[in-house]
Coordinates of C-alpha atoms in Angstrom, one line a residue:
M181 CA -0.1 0.0 0.1
W182 CA 2.6 2.6 1.1
K183 CA 4.6 1.7 -2.3
Q184 CA 1.4 2.6 -4.2
L185 CA 0.8 5.5 -2.1
G186 CA 4.5 6.9 -2.6
R187 CA 4.1 6.5 -6.6
L188 CA 0.9 8.4 -6.6
L189 CA 2.7 11.0 -4.2
S190 CA 5.3 11.3 -6.7
I191 CA 3.0 11.7 -9.8
R192 CA 1.0 14.3 -7.9
F193 CA 4.0 16.4 -6.9
A194 CA 4.9 16.3 -10.4
A195 CA 1.6 17.4 -11.6
I196 CA 1.6 20.3 -9.0
G197 CA 4.8 21.1 -10.4
L198 CA 3.8 21.2 -14.1
T199 CA 0.7 23.1 -13.0
F200 CA 2.7 25.8 -11.2
L201 CA 5.2 25.8 -14.2
Q202 CA 2.3 26.3 -16.6
T203 CA 0.8 29.3 -14.7
L204 CA 4.2 30.6 -14.7
V205 CA 5.2 30.5 -18.2
M206 CA 1.6 31.6 -19.2
T207 CA 1.5 34.5 -16.9
R208 CA 5.0 35.7 -18.1
L209 CA 4.8 34.9 -21.8
I210 CA 0.9 35.8 -22.7
G211 CA 0.5 38.7 -20.4
R212 CA -1.8 39.2 -17.2
E213 CA -5.0 40.1 -19.3
T214 CA -5.0 37.3 -21.8
F215 CA -4.1 34.9 -18.9
G216 CA -7.1 36.6 -17.2
S217 CA -9.5 36.0 -20.2
L218 CA -8.4 32.1 -20.4
S219 CA -8.8 31.8 -16.7
F220 CA -12.3 33.0 -16.8
A221 CA -13.4 30.7 -19.9
L222 CA -11.8 28.0 -18.0
S223 CA -13.8 28.5 -15.2
V224 CA -17.1 28.4 -17.2
S225 CA -15.9 25.3 -18.8
A226 CA -15.2 23.6 -15.2
L227 CA -18.8 24.5 -14.6
A228 CA -20.3 23.3 -17.6
V229 CA -18.7 20.1 -18.0
L230 CA -19.9 19.1 -14.2
V231 CA -23.4 20.1 -15.1
L232 CA -23.5 18.0 -18.5
S233 CA -21.9 15.2 -16.9
I234 CA -24.9 14.7 -14.7
G235 CA -22.3 13.0 -12.0
L236 CA -22.6 9.7 -13.9
D237 CA -19.0 9.7 -14.3
Q238 CA -18.7 9.7 -10.6
L239 CA -21.4 7.3 -10.6
M240 CA -19.7 4.8 -12.6
M241 CA -16.4 5.1 -10.8
R242 CA -18.3 4.0 -7.5
D243 CA -20.1 1.0 -9.4
V244 CA -16.8 -0.1 -10.7
A245 CA -15.2 0.2 -7.5
R246 CA -17.9 -1.8 -5.8
S247 CA -18.3 -4.4 -8.3
G248 CA -15.0 -5.1 -9.9
L249 CA -14.6 -4.4 -13.8
E250 CA -15.9 -7.7 -14.7
G251 CA -19.2 -7.6 -12.6
F252 CA -19.9 -4.0 -13.6
A253 CA -19.5 -4.9 -17.1
R254 CA -22.3 -7.7 -16.7
S255 CA -24.5 -5.7 -14.4
G256 CA -27.9 -3.9 -15.3
R257 CA -26.5 -0.5 -14.2
W258 CA -23.8 -0.6 -17.0
L259 CA -26.5 -1.4 -19.7
A260 CA -28.6 1.3 -18.5
L261 CA -25.6 3.9 -18.2
R262 CA -24.8 3.1 -21.8
R263 CA -28.4 3.9 -22.8
L264 CA -28.6 6.9 -21.0
I265 CA -25.0 8.1 -22.0
G266 CA -25.2 7.0 -25.6
R267 CA -28.8 8.0 -26.5
W268 CA -29.0 11.4 -24.6
Q269 CA -26.2 12.8 -23.3
V270 CA -23.7 12.5 -26.4
P271 CA -26.1 14.2 -29.0
L272 CA -26.9 16.8 -26.2
V273 CA -23.1 17.8 -25.2
L274 CA -22.3 17.6 -29.0
G275 CA -25.1 19.9 -30.1
L276 CA -24.3 22.5 -27.2
A277 CA -20.8 22.4 -27.8
V278 CA -21.4 23.4 -31.6
G279 CA -24.2 25.7 -30.6
F280 CA -22.6 27.8 -28.4
G281 CA -19.2 27.7 -30.0
A282 CA -20.8 29.2 -33.1
L283 CA -22.9 31.7 -31.1
F284 CA -20.0 33.0 -29.2
L285 CA -17.9 33.5 -32.4
G286 CA -20.4 34.9 -34.4
S287 CA -22.6 37.0 -32.4
G288 CA -19.9 39.0 -29.9
L289 CA -22.0 37.4 -27.0
G290 CA -19.4 37.6 -24.2
G291 CA -17.7 40.7 -24.8
G292 CA -14.1 40.2 -24.7
Y293 CA -14.4 36.9 -22.9
G294 CA -16.3 35.9 -26.3
L295 CA -13.4 34.2 -28.4
A296 CA -12.2 32.3 -25.2
L297 CA -15.6 31.0 -24.3
A298 CA -16.0 29.7 -27.9
G299 CA -12.7 27.9 -27.5
V300 CA -13.9 26.2 -24.4
A301 CA -17.1 25.4 -25.6
L302 CA -15.8 23.7 -28.9
A303 CA -13.8 21.6 -26.7
L304 CA -16.4 20.3 -24.1
P305 CA -16.9 16.8 -25.8
L306 CA -13.3 16.2 -25.4
V307 CA -13.2 17.2 -21.6
L308 CA -16.1 15.2 -20.7
G309 CA -14.9 12.2 -22.6
R310 CA -11.8 12.5 -20.5
K311 CA -13.9 12.6 -17.4
Y312 CA -15.4 9.4 -18.5
V313 CA -12.0 7.6 -19.2
E314 CA -10.3 8.6 -15.8
S315 CA -13.3 7.6 -13.8
V316 CA -13.0 4.0 -15.5
A317 CA -9.3 4.0 -14.4
L318 CA -10.2 5.4 -10.9
G319 CA -12.9 2.7 -10.3
A320 CA -10.4 0.1 -11.5
K321 CA -8.0 1.5 -8.4
L322 CA -5.4 2.8 -11.4
V323 CA -5.4 5.8 -9.5
G324 CA -2.0 7.1 -11.1
R325 CA -3.1 6.7 -14.4
S326 CA -6.5 8.0 -14.0
I327 CA -4.7 11.8 -13.4
L328 CA -1.9 11.2 -16.1
G329 CA -3.8 12.6 -19.1
S330 CA -5.5 15.8 -17.2
Q331 CA -2.6 16.6 -14.9
I332 CA 0.5 15.8 -16.5
A333 CA 0.0 15.5 -20.3
Y334 CA -2.1 18.5 -20.2
P335 CA -0.1 21.0 -18.5
V336 CA 3.0 19.9 -20.5
L337 CA 1.2 20.4 -23.9
M338 CA -0.2 23.7 -22.7
I339 CA 3.7 24.7 -21.7
L340 CA 4.8 23.6 -25.1
G341 CA 2.3 25.3 -27.2
T342 CA 2.7 28.4 -25.2
L343 CA 6.5 28.4 -25.7
A344 CA 5.8 27.8 -29.5
I345 CA 3.6 30.4 -30.0
W346 CA 5.5 32.8 -28.2
G347 CA 9.0 31.7 -30.2
L348 CA 7.0 32.2 -33.3
G349 CA 5.9 35.9 -32.2
V350 CA 2.3 35.2 -32.4
V351 CA 1.2 35.2 -29.0
D352 CA -2.7 36.4 -29.0
L353 CA -6.0 35.0 -27.6
R354 CA -6.9 33.0 -30.8
N355 CA -3.7 31.1 -30.9
V356 CA -3.5 30.5 -27.0
M357 CA -7.1 28.8 -27.5
L358 CA -5.7 26.8 -30.4
V359 CA -3.0 25.6 -28.2
Y360 CA -5.7 24.7 -25.6
G361 CA -8.0 22.5 -28.1
L362 CA -5.1 20.6 -29.3
A363 CA -3.8 20.1 -25.7
I364 CA -7.1 19.0 -24.3
G365 CA -7.4 16.6 -27.5
S366 CA -3.9 15.2 -27.0
S367 CA -4.5 14.4 -23.2
L368 CA -7.8 12.7 -23.9
L369 CA -5.8 10.3 -26.4
V370 CA -3.0 9.8 -23.6
S371 CA -5.8 9.3 -21.0
I372 CA -7.3 6.4 -23.4
L373 CA -4.2 4.7 -24.4
L374 CA -2.8 4.5 -20.5
I375 CA -6.1 2.3 -19.8
W376 CA -6.4 0.5 -23.1
P377 CA -6.2 -2.9 -21.7
V378 CA -8.9 -1.7 -19.3
L379 CA -11.2 -0.6 -21.7
Q380 CA -10.6 -3.7 -23.7
R381 CA -11.7 -5.8 -20.7
L382 CA -14.7 -3.9 -20.0
A383 CA -15.7 -4.1 -23.9
R384 CA -15.1 -7.9 -23.6
Q385 CA -16.7 -8.6 -20.6
T386 CA -19.9 -6.5 -21.7
P387 CA -22.8 -9.0 -23.2
R388 CA -23.1 -8.5 -26.8
D389 CA -26.8 -9.4 -26.8
G390 CA -27.6 -6.8 -24.5
S391 CA -28.6 -8.8 -21.7
S392 CA -27.4 -8.3 -18.0
E393 CA -27.2 -9.6 -14.5
G394 CA -29.3 -8.1 -11.6
E395 CA -31.9 -5.2 -11.9
I396 CA -31.7 -2.8 -14.8
P397 CA -32.1 0.8 -13.2
G398 CA -34.5 3.1 -14.7
A399 CA -33.0 6.3 -16.2
A400 CA -34.4 8.4 -13.4
E401 CA -32.8 6.5 -10.9
L402 CA -29.6 6.7 -12.5
L403 CA -30.0 10.6 -12.8
R404 CA -31.4 10.9 -9.4
S405 CA -28.0 9.1 -7.9
G406 CA -25.7 11.0 -10.3
W407 CA -27.5 14.6 -9.6
H408 CA -26.3 14.2 -5.8
F409 CA -22.9 13.3 -7.0
S410 CA -22.8 16.2 -9.8
L411 CA -24.2 18.5 -7.1
I412 CA -21.3 17.7 -4.6
S413 CA -18.6 18.4 -7.4
L414 CA -20.6 21.3 -8.8
G415 CA -20.4 23.1 -5.2
F416 CA -16.7 22.2 -4.7
V417 CA -15.8 23.5 -8.3
L418 CA -18.1 26.4 -8.6
G419 CA -16.9 27.4 -5.0
Q420 CA -13.2 27.4 -6.8
H421 CA -14.4 29.1 -9.7
M422 CA -16.9 31.5 -8.5
D423 CA -14.5 33.8 -7.2
V424 CA -12.7 34.0 -11.0
L425 CA -16.2 34.5 -12.6
L426 CA -17.5 37.2 -10.2
T427 CA -14.1 39.1 -10.2
G428 CA -14.5 38.9 -14.2
V429 CA -17.8 40.4 -14.1
F430 CA -17.0 43.2 -11.3
A431 CA -13.4 43.8 -11.8
G432 CA -11.8 42.4 -15.2
P433 CA -9.3 40.5 -16.5
D434 CA -6.4 41.7 -14.3
Q435 CA -8.1 41.0 -11.1
V436 CA -9.1 37.5 -12.5
A437 CA -5.3 36.9 -13.2
L438 CA -4.4 37.9 -9.6
V439 CA -7.2 35.7 -8.0
R440 CA -6.2 32.8 -10.1
V441 CA -2.6 33.0 -9.1
A442 CA -3.3 33.6 -5.3
S443 CA -5.7 30.4 -5.2
R444 CA -3.0 28.5 -7.3
V445 CA -0.2 29.1 -4.9
A446 CA -2.3 28.3 -1.7
E447 CA -3.6 24.9 -3.4
M448 CA 0.1 23.9 -2.7
A449 CA -0.5 23.6 0.9
G450 CA -3.2 21.0 0.0
L451 CA -1.1 19.3 -2.9
V452 CA -1.2 16.1 -1.3
R453 CA -4.5 16.1 -0.5
A454 CA -6.3 15.5 -3.8
I455 CA -4.5 12.4 -4.6
V456 CA -4.8 10.8 -1.3
I457 CA -8.7 11.2 -1.7
L458 CA -8.4 9.5 -5.3
Q459 CA -6.4 6.9 -3.4
Y460 CA -8.8 5.9 -0.9
K461 CA -12.3 7.0 -2.2
P462 CA -12.8 3.7 -3.7
Q463 CA -11.7 1.6 -0.5
L464 CA -13.9 3.8 1.5
A465 CA -16.8 2.8 -0.7
E466 CA -15.7 -0.7 -0.6
A467 CA -15.3 -0.9 3.2
F468 CA -18.8 0.7 3.4
G469 CA -20.3 -1.7 0.9
R470 CA -19.3 -4.6 3.1
G471 CA -20.6 -2.9 6.3
D472 CA -17.3 -2.5 7.9
L473 CA -17.3 0.7 9.6
E474 CA -14.2 0.2 11.4
R475 CA -12.3 0.0 8.2
V476 CA -13.8 3.3 7.3
R477 CA -12.7 4.9 10.6
K478 CA -9.1 3.4 10.1
I479 CA -8.7 4.7 6.6
T480 CA -9.9 8.0 7.7
R481 CA -7.6 8.3 10.3
L482 CA -4.6 7.8 7.9
M483 CA -5.9 10.0 5.5
V484 CA -6.3 13.0 8.2
A485 CA -2.6 12.0 9.5
I486 CA -1.1 12.4 5.8
F487 CA -3.1 15.8 5.3
V488 CA -1.4 17.4 8.3
V489 CA 1.8 16.1 8.2
T490 CA 2.4 17.3 4.5
G491 CA 0.1 20.4 4.6
L492 CA 1.1 21.9 7.7
P493 CA 4.7 23.1 6.8
I494 CA 3.5 24.2 3.4
T495 CA 0.7 26.3 4.9
L496 CA 3.6 28.2 7.4
G497 CA 6.1 28.7 4.7
L498 CA 3.3 30.4 2.5
W499 CA 2.2 32.5 5.4
I500 CA 5.7 33.8 6.3
W501 CA 6.6 34.5 3.0
P502 CA 3.5 35.5 0.7
R503 CA 5.3 38.4 -1.1
E504 CA 8.0 36.0 -2.2
A505 CA 5.8 33.4 -3.2
M506 CA 3.6 35.6 -5.4
S507 CA 6.3 37.4 -7.0
V508 CA 7.7 34.3 -8.5
F509 CA 5.0 35.0 -11.4
G510 CA 6.0 38.5 -11.9
A511 CA 6.2 41.8 -9.9
A512 CA 2.9 42.8 -10.5
F513 CA 1.4 39.9 -8.7
A514 CA 2.9 40.7 -5.4
E515 CA 0.0 43.2 -4.4
G516 CA -1.8 39.8 -4.3
A517 CA 0.3 38.5 -0.8
W518 CA -2.6 38.9 1.6
A519 CA -4.9 37.6 -0.7
M520 CA -3.0 34.3 -1.0
R521 CA -2.6 34.1 2.6
I522 CA -6.3 34.4 3.7
Y523 CA -6.7 31.5 0.9
V524 CA -4.0 29.4 2.7
L525 CA -6.3 29.8 5.7
G526 CA -9.2 28.2 4.0
V527 CA -6.8 25.5 2.9
L528 CA -5.7 24.9 6.4
F529 CA -9.3 24.6 7.9
V530 CA -10.1 21.7 5.1
L531 CA -6.9 19.9 5.9
L532 CA -7.7 19.9 9.7
A533 CA -11.2 19.0 9.1
G534 CA -9.9 15.8 7.2
P535 CA -11.7 14.0 4.2
C536 CA -15.1 14.9 5.8
N537 CA -17.0 15.5 2.7
S538 CA -15.5 12.7 0.6
V539 CA -16.2 10.2 3.4
L540 CA -19.9 11.4 3.6
S541 CA -20.3 10.8 -0.3
M542 CA -18.6 7.3 -0.2
I543 CA -20.7 5.8 2.9
G544 CA -24.3 6.6 1.4
E545 CA -24.5 10.1 2.6
E546 CA -24.0 12.1 -0.7
R547 CA -27.4 14.0 0.0
W548 CA -25.9 15.4 3.0
A549 CA -22.5 16.0 1.1
A550 CA -24.2 18.0 -1.3
R551 CA -26.2 20.1 1.4
A552 CA -22.7 21.1 3.1
V553 CA -21.0 22.1 -0.3
W554 CA -24.3 24.1 -1.1
M555 CA -24.5 25.8 2.1
A556 CA -20.7 26.8 1.7
L557 CA -21.3 28.0 -1.8
A558 CA -24.5 30.2 -0.7
V559 CA -21.9 31.9 2.0
N560 CA -19.3 32.1 -0.5
L561 CA -21.5 33.7 -3.2
G562 CA -23.1 36.3 -0.6
L563 CA -19.7 37.4 0.5
D564 CA -18.2 37.6 -3.1
L565 CA -21.3 39.9 -3.9
L566 CA -20.4 41.9 -0.8
L567 CA -16.7 41.9 -0.8
I568 CA -15.3 41.9 -4.5
P569 CA -16.7 45.3 -5.3
A570 CA -14.8 47.0 -2.6
Y571 CA -12.0 44.7 -2.1
G572 CA -11.2 42.7 -5.3
A573 CA -9.0 39.7 -4.9
L574 CA -8.7 40.0 -1.1
G575 CA -12.6 39.7 -0.8
C576 CA -12.4 36.8 -2.8
A577 CA -10.5 35.1 -0.4
I578 CA -12.1 36.1 2.6
A579 CA -15.2 34.6 1.2
N580 CA -13.4 31.5 0.0
A581 CA -12.2 30.9 3.7
C582 CA -15.5 31.5 5.4
S583 CA -17.2 28.7 2.8
M584 CA -14.3 26.2 3.7
L585 CA -15.3 26.7 7.2
V586 CA -19.0 26.1 6.5
I587 CA -18.3 23.0 4.4
A588 CA -15.6 21.7 7.0
G589 CA -18.2 21.8 10.0
V590 CA -21.1 20.7 8.5
S591 CA -19.3 17.7 7.3
V592 CA -17.6 16.9 10.1
A593 CA -20.9 16.7 12.3
V594 CA -22.9 14.8 10.0
A595 CA -20.2 12.0 9.6
W596 CA -20.2 12.0 13.7
R597 CA -23.9 12.3 14.3
K598 CA -24.9 9.8 11.8
H599 CA -22.2 7.2 11.7
R600 CA -19.8 8.1 14.6
V601 CA -16.8 8.9 12.3
N602 CA -14.5 11.5 13.6
T603 CA -12.9 13.0 10.5
T604 CA -11.0 15.6 12.0
I605 CA -7.5 15.6 13.4
T606 CA -8.7 14.8 16.7
C607 CA -9.6 11.3 15.7
W608 CA -5.9 10.4 16.9
L609 CA -6.9 10.9 20.2
N610 CA -9.8 8.4 20.2
G611 CA -9.4 6.2 17.7
G612 CA -11.9 8.0 15.5
S613 CA -14.9 6.8 17.0
R614 CA -15.3 8.6 20.1

């Protein structure tokens, strides 16, 4: 287990480094305003993909993890998912991508962001396809491979593409969006190739005659389950991107770039957290599926320990040297030092609360997990509207930190009240069950 986790941590460190390098290269070579326009469009894309996925990719990941690849391939749920995705989701996404892409290009809708929004709209089917491929890899417990496409190949391609257009002297938003489209398409291809044997096994084990084992759920049932997963993810992602979107509306691309960089630097404090959650979410679902709540507590304690040991030193370093960290991206970004500090404080709240919301979503409490996320989102939205016009990036950071405190508090309370699972750092004082 530790050997596998070590490999995953190595991949995660590489991914964080590449993301950092991508941001550094782009902010310095394409300029703060162009980077701000791209960031705004990518935030819109992230939200659109989550809405259009309807959480079906997360549902697929959980079912593969619970039943195994062969069991899932023969199940009625896989048959129902194939029908729902193929007959409804794929045509819908393709139609919306082409329609909105043409609309943004031809009508001037979106103002200064129109070209960037057109580019991300046309790339939506590729991004969604990559999400499904990575969900199969994650459910099959190939966690390292599940992130290589989106978190390794994509930033590498964005860096190389940006260097290419800079070297050719053709740096403008149109060419930046062309680089983005090529990077998305190529990273999807990488994701497929990395788990090609798994996809072949899934295809071979799927009955050719349309038969299945077990009950075949209706589309409404799948959509309800998937929607709860989507609400959880959408709340998290909207919380991450809402700052960028509202800053773009109220303050413009320059402040968007500042917010993006400040939040990206702060994320370094939780750089291990994401990979640990990817590693252990399937195990939490598997343990709860067997009714082994003590195993759930044991996994949770391990996750909390890794969060704190890896995150606390980085948190302290960023808090002590904020201007130095922000200035790496250029002298103009140093003014975001205090905003970055507040973002770091929000990350610290989450680290100390442990994997509270992820635990809820994997032990049958996805409704409560979604409620916690959306409560936090409401707080974030209200404070954003109040603080961004007056304080810009600093207001965004304060709103974000407050929302992190809400989601941590609600999720911790529900996990304890309903299942007696203590997800916080204090679980090491009492074994996680008292």
